[in-house]
Amino acid sequence: MAYVITQRCCNDASCVTECPVDCIRPTPDQPEFATAEMLYIDPDTCIDCGACVDACPVDAIFSEDDLLASLARYREINAAYFQRHPLESNFDPLATPTRPPKELGTLRVAIVGAGPAACYAADELLRRSDVEVEMFDRLPTPWGLVRAGVAPDHAGTKGVANMFESAFRRDTLQYYLNVEVGEHIDHQELLDHHHAVIYAVGASTDRKLGVPGEDLPGSHSATEFVAWYNGHPDFADREFDLSGERAVIVGNGNVALDVARVLTVDPDELAKTDIADHALDALRRSNIREVVILGRRGPLQAAYSTPEFLALTHLKGVDVVVDPADLELDPHSRALLDDPNIEPSLRLKYQLAEEYSTVQHDPSHKRIAFRYLATPTAVHGEDQVTSIEFAHNELTEENGQLVATATDRTESLGTGLVLRSIGYRGVPVAGLPFDERRGIVPSEHGRVIEATEPVPGVYVSGWIKRGPRGVIGSNRVDAEETVEAVIADFIAGKLTAPTGDRAALQALLAERQPELVDRKGWKTIDQAEKSAGKAAGRPRVKFTTRADLLKAAKG
């Protein structure tokens, strides 16, 4: 018997160092780790000790004998990885990170942001040094996309917040929530009160389609829709037209699949989750029967991960539709699929599309339909979206790269709701350099760089550092690199000692932001939401307006 890693794997690699026989791959020091969809356990080496289960923050690891039917396929998925990558011991779990000597005193660090990137950075600092950490966020709640981005039916993935909550119990970390850097305190003032400032502010805006009609009512970003159904206070008052029978999502990454599920699954199933009440009410009244997902390239190049695509198999009352004609491959893709050394997850991605294309559909079911090789050319309508037009693409190889080129063959789909899900983009941070082309703050190993030189005491982590790629757990390795740079600079005497201490900072912010939410305030919100959830048989019932959150924080 062996243990098996399954769909909700967060890639934070907590399990890797806990394995006594080093049988979990890929490891953070391997090149393939950066693009891995998930981690895998070698069934031939696993000794069934269960250490990885205890280490996993999202409950993604199961004994193969305990796999539910919906997860059974992961037994072969884990095994297939090691057929392609035979296990070789190349990871040193005993490597010790740099720790500053005690005589240097307490390292004070401000972290701007309270999402996964910020929390992994804080956790790493707390484990490695005598430190005082202040975490700032403009919202009255922490956890960022764990709270406001992860789909409500992925409750296990949200479990990573429990790990952070446990790690942050000590007063060495202080919350400054409902505090906006740039309004209540500026960049220089943060530096005045800390040795270092880490910006972990994510990528808060979305990319545009750049086609006529994109701004018509009924055309939105998936970012807005996700924030709305997750109860983000900035989006609680948004309205989405769910009166038609079809919605179209442009882009086929995991966020697109999240949105498609939320639009099609039985609202009674969503009623067991922490979805926002206003969204649940709207979905109960929804007329949507079909969600069409448009992808620019072919089924082998689809942006969704194989585990998320596989999970659609088990949706109740929802058929997944793939046109067999869309599975015809260009020569480059066909050669890739026929290569015996193709990554197993990539081969499985195509096999799943083939399986979906042969399934008999139930007319009473809702549908999630995948359309490949499609590029939107216009959104039509006068006062409201009525249809979307797209061109069929051809894939060609140019300079070793696969390029999707629009043909003159177009098609139109009637719809009253278009959601673009084509990626996120970072926005400039006041006082910091910014790379407009890449949408990131330029950095090297986490040190912010301006005109080729590091900016003393200023660091980045997460999507604002590397761009919007990777999953929640990808931020752990990223944060470790940034924290290593902070500690190295502290030891080398490159950080300026703060002129204001923790008490001075508290006094300053208490004056400027009387509605500041601290640890006690957040705990009060958290307990109130969970209590309301318990009464309703749900994980929590969220407060979805800033006024209600602040009222709850005061008890």
XYZ file of C-alpha atoms in Angstrom:
555
model
C 0.000 0.000 0.000
C 1.176 3.542 -0.780
C -0.027 7.093 -0.344
C -1.353 9.065 -3.304
C -1.419 12.817 -3.984
C -4.710 13.957 -5.498
C -6.482 16.865 -7.184
C -6.315 19.550 -4.536
C -2.480 19.460 -4.260
C -1.336 23.039 -3.591
C 2.329 22.535 -4.612
C 3.752 24.160 -1.493
C 6.080 21.156 -1.033
C 5.498 20.900 2.731
C 5.298 17.148 2.238
C 8.654 16.843 0.445
C 10.923 17.440 3.425
C 8.769 15.249 5.685
C 9.162 12.106 3.562
C 11.754 9.832 5.245
C 12.485 7.948 2.007
C 12.505 11.019 -0.303
C 9.888 9.667 -2.720
C 7.869 12.819 -3.524
C 8.587 14.636 -6.769
C 9.261 17.084 -8.220
C 11.256 18.812 -5.500
C 11.723 22.607 -5.343
C 15.300 22.338 -6.578
C 14.289 20.577 -9.803
C 13.592 22.643 -12.957
C 10.239 20.937 -13.568
C 8.918 22.047 -10.164
C 8.144 25.549 -11.475
C 5.660 24.235 -14.043
C 4.399 21.100 -12.283
C 0.617 20.855 -12.006
C 0.933 18.854 -8.798
C 3.357 16.659 -6.830
C 3.514 12.858 -6.969
C 4.445 9.958 -4.671
C 6.425 6.994 -6.021
C 4.289 3.944 -5.124
C 7.272 1.570 -5.291
C 9.269 3.533 -2.703
C 6.551 4.801 -0.343
C 6.736 3.004 3.036
C 3.208 3.972 4.105
C 4.364 6.030 7.089
C 1.833 8.839 6.621
C 4.269 11.678 7.393
C 3.239 13.462 4.209
C -0.433 13.323 5.201
C 0.242 15.237 8.403
C 2.330 17.817 6.537
C -0.179 18.525 3.748
C -2.007 21.817 4.454
C -4.907 21.058 2.091
C -5.651 17.374 2.833
C -4.677 16.246 -0.660
C -2.926 12.967 0.289
C -4.721 9.666 0.847
C -3.847 6.031 1.315
C -4.533 4.268 -1.974
C -6.960 1.985 -0.132
C -8.989 4.997 0.999
C -9.350 6.726 -2.360
C -12.910 7.712 -3.235
C -14.176 6.751 -6.678
C -13.709 10.340 -7.843
C -10.012 10.175 -6.908
C -9.205 6.584 -7.887
C -7.496 7.619 -11.109
C -4.794 9.414 -9.140
C -3.253 6.057 -8.266
C -2.185 5.630 -11.887
C -1.441 9.358 -12.298
C 1.126 9.202 -9.472
C 2.647 5.971 -10.811
C 2.826 7.307 -14.384
C 4.955 10.265 -13.299
C 7.694 7.931 -12.047
C 7.581 5.850 -15.202
C 8.584 9.032 -17.000
C 10.877 10.276 -14.173
C 12.480 7.297 -12.383
C 13.203 8.192 -8.774
C 16.694 9.430 -8.009
C 17.553 10.912 -4.636
C 18.627 14.489 -5.297
C 17.062 16.532 -2.509
C 18.669 17.323 0.835
C 15.863 17.621 3.380
C 18.405 18.372 6.110
C 19.688 21.553 4.479
C 19.423 24.337 7.032
C 18.352 27.851 6.006
C 20.321 30.919 7.006
C 19.521 32.272 10.481
C 20.789 35.615 11.783
C 22.925 35.541 14.932
C 21.077 36.568 18.101
C 23.418 39.463 18.805
C 21.948 41.321 15.818
C 18.706 41.706 17.755
C 15.155 41.698 16.507
C 14.529 41.991 12.766
C 11.456 44.136 12.035
C 9.651 43.480 8.741
C 6.505 44.984 7.232
C 4.599 42.817 4.767
C 2.140 44.588 2.475
C -0.604 42.162 1.557
C -2.210 39.295 3.472
C -2.682 36.656 0.788
C -0.746 33.398 0.313
C 2.487 35.089 -0.831
C 2.451 37.389 2.191
C 1.566 34.591 4.601
C 4.250 32.222 3.364
C 6.799 35.045 3.723
C 5.611 35.772 7.271
C 5.688 32.082 8.178
C 9.228 31.742 6.861
C 10.393 34.801 8.811
C 8.809 33.541 12.035
C 10.531 30.177 11.677
C 13.971 31.523 10.862
C 14.700 34.568 12.997
C 13.996 36.679 16.049
C 11.494 38.863 14.257
C 8.572 41.247 14.571
C 6.273 41.152 11.562
C 3.513 43.630 10.744
C 1.082 42.506 8.039
C -0.926 45.203 6.222
C -3.988 44.752 4.024
C -6.585 47.177 2.701
C -9.387 44.699 3.438
C -10.680 43.966 6.958
C -9.856 40.258 6.440
C -6.648 38.336 5.703
C -5.860 35.415 3.333
C -6.331 37.229 -0.004
C -7.269 34.842 -2.814
C -7.630 31.943 -0.400
C -10.732 33.716 0.887
C -11.795 35.662 -2.195
C -10.417 33.625 -5.122
C -10.599 29.898 -4.406
C -13.895 28.451 -5.632
C -16.375 27.723 -2.822
C -16.650 24.060 -3.827
C -12.885 23.660 -3.255
C -13.102 23.830 0.529
C -10.039 21.625 0.963
C -7.847 24.130 -0.857
C -8.953 26.838 1.562
C -7.512 24.693 4.363
C -4.131 26.332 3.841
C -5.545 29.297 5.814
C -5.750 27.049 8.889
C -2.001 26.492 8.636
C -1.396 30.240 8.551
C -3.808 30.851 11.410
C -1.920 28.344 13.543
C 1.491 29.809 12.662
C 0.395 33.376 13.411
C -0.940 32.893 16.945
C 1.981 34.650 18.582
C 2.120 38.409 19.028
C 5.349 38.477 17.061
C 3.015 38.934 14.088
C 0.547 41.828 14.208
C -2.357 42.410 11.823
C -3.047 45.882 10.423
C -6.170 45.138 8.399
C -8.420 47.737 6.806
C -5.240 49.787 6.437
C -4.254 50.953 2.971
C -0.590 51.608 2.287
C -0.458 54.874 0.373
C -3.456 56.307 2.224
C -3.056 55.594 5.939
C 0.718 55.100 5.821
C 3.208 55.609 3.016
C 6.190 53.646 1.779
C 8.805 55.777 3.508
C 6.968 55.569 6.818
C 6.997 51.780 6.552
C 10.766 51.910 6.064
C 11.095 54.282 9.032
C 9.483 51.674 11.296
C 11.090 48.514 9.871
C 14.387 47.098 8.666
C 12.652 45.786 5.545
C 9.370 45.953 3.649
C 8.100 43.017 1.577
C 5.413 43.830 -0.978
C 3.213 40.794 -1.660
C 0.326 42.599 -3.323
C -0.440 40.111 -6.090
C -1.793 40.986 -9.523
C -5.006 42.843 -8.854
C -6.263 43.676 -12.325
C -7.148 41.551 -15.335
C -6.114 41.538 -18.951
C -8.391 42.915 -21.652
C -9.535 41.216 -24.857
C -9.010 44.352 -26.929
C -12.032 43.732 -29.180
C -15.037 45.921 -30.089
C -17.953 45.670 -27.667
C -15.858 44.409 -24.769
C -17.228 47.087 -22.436
C -20.910 46.444 -23.140
C -23.146 45.614 -20.153
C -23.077 41.854 -19.774
C -19.351 41.650 -20.563
C -17.201 41.334 -17.441
C -13.918 39.977 -16.206
C -13.978 36.600 -14.519
C -12.024 38.319 -11.727
C -15.129 40.369 -10.878
C -17.413 37.344 -11.024
C -15.144 35.249 -8.789
C -14.841 38.076 -6.253
C -18.632 38.521 -6.326
C -19.508 34.907 -5.586
C -16.767 34.719 -2.947
C -18.127 37.726 -1.036
C -15.317 40.235 -1.655
C -16.648 43.517 -0.176
C -15.553 45.560 -3.196
C -17.744 43.445 -5.481
C -20.756 42.511 -3.350
C -23.024 44.979 -5.162
C -22.171 43.780 -8.697
C -24.945 42.380 -10.874
C -24.584 39.724 -13.561
C -27.218 38.872 -16.135
C -28.049 35.196 -15.607
C -31.380 35.392 -17.455
C -30.157 33.784 -20.686
C -29.495 30.106 -21.252
C -25.858 30.467 -22.335
C -22.768 32.072 -20.855
C -19.439 32.298 -22.673
C -16.063 32.317 -20.924
C -13.052 33.484 -22.906
C -9.947 31.658 -21.731
C -9.642 28.101 -20.478
C -7.466 28.197 -17.381
C -8.466 26.877 -13.972
C -10.341 30.079 -13.122
C -12.535 29.550 -16.200
C -13.310 26.025 -14.983
C -14.150 27.367 -11.517
C -16.603 29.844 -13.002
C -18.149 27.210 -15.270
C -18.749 24.904 -12.306
C -20.312 27.642 -10.201
C -22.661 28.530 -13.078
C -23.776 24.937 -13.679
C -23.724 22.892 -10.473
C -26.891 22.507 -8.431
C -27.251 25.539 -6.117
C -28.204 23.112 -3.359
C -24.646 21.773 -3.576
C -23.212 25.291 -3.397
C -25.453 25.964 -0.392
C -23.171 23.634 1.597
C -20.156 25.891 0.936
C -19.072 29.381 1.981
C -20.355 31.001 -1.224
C -21.741 34.504 -0.650
C -25.460 34.519 0.091
C -26.195 37.132 -2.585
C -24.509 34.938 -5.206
C -26.345 31.829 -4.059
C -29.676 33.656 -4.335
C -28.825 34.837 -7.858
C -27.709 31.357 -8.951
C -30.958 29.846 -7.694
C -32.791 32.180 -10.105
C -30.325 31.602 -12.964
C -31.573 30.354 -16.355
C -28.118 29.372 -17.603
C -28.067 25.859 -19.045
C -24.821 25.930 -21.020
C -21.403 27.442 -20.444
C -19.104 27.596 -23.472
C -15.372 27.891 -22.769
C -13.292 29.353 -25.609
C -9.587 28.542 -25.771
C -7.118 30.127 -28.168
C -5.075 26.994 -28.783
C -5.703 23.254 -29.025
C -6.579 20.620 -26.401
C -2.909 19.776 -25.759
C -2.090 23.422 -25.037
C -5.173 24.206 -22.914
C -4.328 26.340 -19.876
C -6.376 24.346 -17.355
C -4.545 21.739 -15.291
C -5.198 18.058 -15.850
C -6.494 17.514 -12.273
C -9.091 20.291 -12.648
C -10.150 18.961 -16.059
C -10.480 15.450 -14.618
C -12.598 16.735 -11.722
C -15.330 17.781 -14.164
C -16.013 14.078 -14.737
C -17.733 13.839 -11.381
C -20.082 16.847 -11.538
C -23.661 15.782 -10.854
C -26.204 16.836 -13.457
C -23.584 18.443 -15.714
C -22.309 17.063 -19.014
C -18.874 17.986 -20.347
C -19.027 18.470 -24.117
C -16.092 18.273 -26.534
C -16.612 18.176 -30.294
C -14.535 15.306 -31.783
C -13.635 17.618 -34.670
C -11.844 19.902 -32.201
C -9.476 17.053 -31.306
C -7.830 16.949 -34.729
C -4.212 17.939 -34.111
C -1.765 20.001 -36.099
C 1.451 18.172 -37.085
C 3.442 19.628 -34.192
C 0.864 18.583 -31.592
C 0.435 15.155 -33.160
C 4.196 14.570 -33.011
C 4.191 15.660 -29.362
C 1.350 13.289 -28.485
C 3.041 10.396 -30.306
C 6.335 10.975 -28.488
C 6.774 8.117 -25.960
C 8.524 10.571 -23.619
C 5.564 12.969 -23.383
C 4.722 14.034 -19.844
C 1.997 11.711 -18.498
C -0.162 14.629 -17.329
C -0.115 16.123 -20.826
C -1.081 12.822 -22.434
C -3.869 12.428 -19.887
C -5.148 15.946 -20.657
C -5.742 14.889 -24.255
C -7.130 11.473 -23.304
C -9.703 13.145 -21.064
C -10.808 15.396 -23.939
C -11.212 12.267 -26.070
C -13.281 10.604 -23.358
C -15.535 13.647 -22.994
C -16.059 13.684 -26.771
C -17.552 10.168 -26.732
C -19.886 10.465 -23.741
C -23.643 10.288 -24.323
C -25.301 13.487 -23.130
C -28.445 13.735 -21.052
C -30.820 16.438 -22.399
C -31.922 17.203 -18.831
C -28.361 18.056 -17.775
C -26.614 21.393 -17.942
C -23.522 21.541 -20.149
C -19.949 22.790 -20.044
C -18.787 22.896 -23.660
C -15.128 23.317 -24.604
C -14.262 25.026 -27.886
C -10.607 25.052 -28.901
C -8.695 27.130 -31.465
C -10.989 30.138 -31.031
C -10.092 33.838 -30.735
C -12.832 36.414 -29.976
C -13.059 39.160 -32.583
C -16.058 41.154 -31.291
C -18.758 41.299 -28.643
C -22.079 42.345 -30.201
C -25.105 44.173 -28.834
C -26.438 47.696 -28.424
C -27.334 48.297 -24.781
C -26.493 44.748 -23.706
C -24.399 41.831 -24.914
C -26.352 39.650 -27.329
C -23.602 37.554 -28.917
C -19.873 36.996 -29.226
C -18.037 36.484 -32.498
C -14.839 34.475 -32.733
C -12.408 33.373 -35.406
C -11.183 29.812 -35.812
C -7.436 29.533 -35.388
C -4.678 27.517 -36.989
C -1.603 26.410 -35.072
C 1.745 26.816 -36.785
C 5.307 26.471 -35.569
C 7.486 29.576 -35.755
C 11.045 29.607 -34.412
C 10.303 26.602 -32.260
C 7.154 28.208 -30.802
C 3.565 27.151 -31.453
C 1.574 30.174 -32.641
C -2.217 30.471 -32.921
C -3.207 32.483 -35.999
C -6.774 33.543 -36.709
C -8.275 32.413 -40.024
C -11.048 34.112 -41.988
C -13.541 31.494 -40.748
C -15.708 33.037 -38.038
C -18.608 31.928 -35.882
C -21.069 33.661 -33.573
C -22.678 32.467 -30.343
C -25.733 34.075 -28.840
C -25.253 34.979 -25.176
C -26.143 37.635 -22.630
C -23.070 37.023 -20.454
C -19.409 37.095 -21.512
C -16.675 36.597 -18.933
C -13.051 37.091 -19.914
C -10.564 34.890 -18.067
C -7.312 35.515 -19.892
C -4.992 36.287 -17.025
C -4.144 38.751 -14.296
C -1.795 41.704 -14.280
C 0.029 43.556 -11.528
C -0.416 47.294 -10.992
C 2.234 49.868 -10.016
C 3.101 50.268 -6.332
C 3.649 53.847 -5.146
C 7.328 54.521 -4.532
C 8.567 51.409 -6.362
C 9.882 50.883 -9.902
C 7.500 49.045 -12.231
C 7.897 47.027 -15.416
C 4.860 48.070 -17.490
C 5.378 45.393 -20.125
C 5.448 42.486 -17.675
C 3.184 44.021 -15.042
C 5.623 43.337 -12.169
C 7.991 45.134 -9.820
C 11.484 44.292 -11.162
C 13.545 42.239 -8.744
C 16.405 39.790 -8.350
C 15.899 36.974 -5.831
C 13.211 39.118 -4.224
C 15.294 42.308 -3.932
C 13.585 45.201 -5.731
C 15.854 46.531 -8.481
C 15.953 50.063 -9.862
C 18.440 51.017 -12.573
C 20.272 47.696 -12.031
C 20.809 48.342 -8.313
C 18.901 46.869 -5.346
C 16.654 49.300 -3.484
C 17.810 48.993 0.157
C 15.311 47.307 2.435
C 12.604 46.743 -0.216
C 11.548 43.289 -1.420
C 8.747 41.542 -3.308
C 7.134 38.115 -3.209
C 4.367 36.357 -5.129
C 2.734 37.465 -8.359
C 3.986 41.058 -8.153
C 7.474 39.509 -8.183
C 7.216 36.714 -10.760
C 4.004 37.445 -12.678
C 0.600 35.708 -12.397
C 1.605 32.079 -12.655
C 1.607 29.130 -10.307
C -0.856 27.967 -7.684
C -1.209 28.829 -4.001
C 1.665 26.631 -2.870
C 4.015 28.043 -5.521
C 4.316 31.048 -3.240
C 6.102 29.058 -0.563
C 9.324 28.491 -2.512
C 9.068 32.024 -3.883
C 8.764 33.414 -0.327
C 11.691 31.337 0.892
C 13.897 32.990 -1.734
C 12.762 36.482 -0.737
C 13.174 35.836 2.991
C 16.643 34.405 2.356
C 17.541 37.738 0.703
C 16.110 39.742 3.619
C 18.034 37.748 6.214
C 21.245 37.788 4.189
C 21.034 41.579 3.894
C 20.283 41.899 7.622
C 23.362 39.839 8.494
C 25.492 41.828 6.035
C 24.468 45.133 7.659
C 22.698 46.381 4.506
C 19.422 47.206 6.269
C 18.889 50.521 8.020
C 17.738 50.219 11.634
C 14.182 51.561 12.112
C 13.775 54.910 13.869
C 10.277 54.050 15.116
C 9.373 50.964 17.125
C 6.240 48.827 17.251
C 4.536 51.078 19.818
C 5.151 54.168 17.681
C 3.672 52.419 14.647
C 0.579 51.381 16.583
C 0.052 54.944 17.816
C 0.487 56.376 14.322
C -2.045 54.039 12.732
C -4.549 54.279 15.573
C -4.663 58.018 14.895
C -4.896 57.770 11.116
C -7.245 54.785 10.835
C -9.639 54.500 13.792
C -11.342 51.525 12.075
C -8.148 49.490 11.964
C -8.827 45.748 12.384
C -6.231 43.968 14.501
C -5.818 40.326 15.495
C -8.695 40.498 17.974
C -10.961 42.151 15.413
C -10.227 39.548 12.751
C -10.746 36.742 15.256
C -14.145 38.211 16.141
C -15.130 38.344 12.450
C -13.884 34.787 11.919
C -15.793 33.385 14.881
C -19.008 35.200 13.933
C -18.874 33.859 10.361
C -18.165 30.326 11.537
C -20.946 30.454 14.128
C -23.426 31.561 11.477
C -22.126 28.804 9.222
C -22.515 26.143 11.888
C -26.152 27.080 12.350
C -26.711 26.746 8.590
C -24.626 23.587 8.079
C -21.913 25.473 6.202
C -18.198 26.185 6.821
C -19.001 29.866 7.346
C -21.455 32.552 6.265
C -19.405 35.511 5.089
C -19.983 39.157 5.811
C -19.807 40.693 2.361
C -19.783 44.447 2.952
C -17.088 46.492 4.602
C -19.664 47.983 6.991
C -20.787 44.549 8.181
C -17.208 43.328 8.519
C -16.223 46.335 10.622
C -19.344 45.998 12.749
C -18.512 42.332 13.334
C -14.903 43.219 14.209
C -16.200 45.345 17.073
C -18.296 42.454 18.370
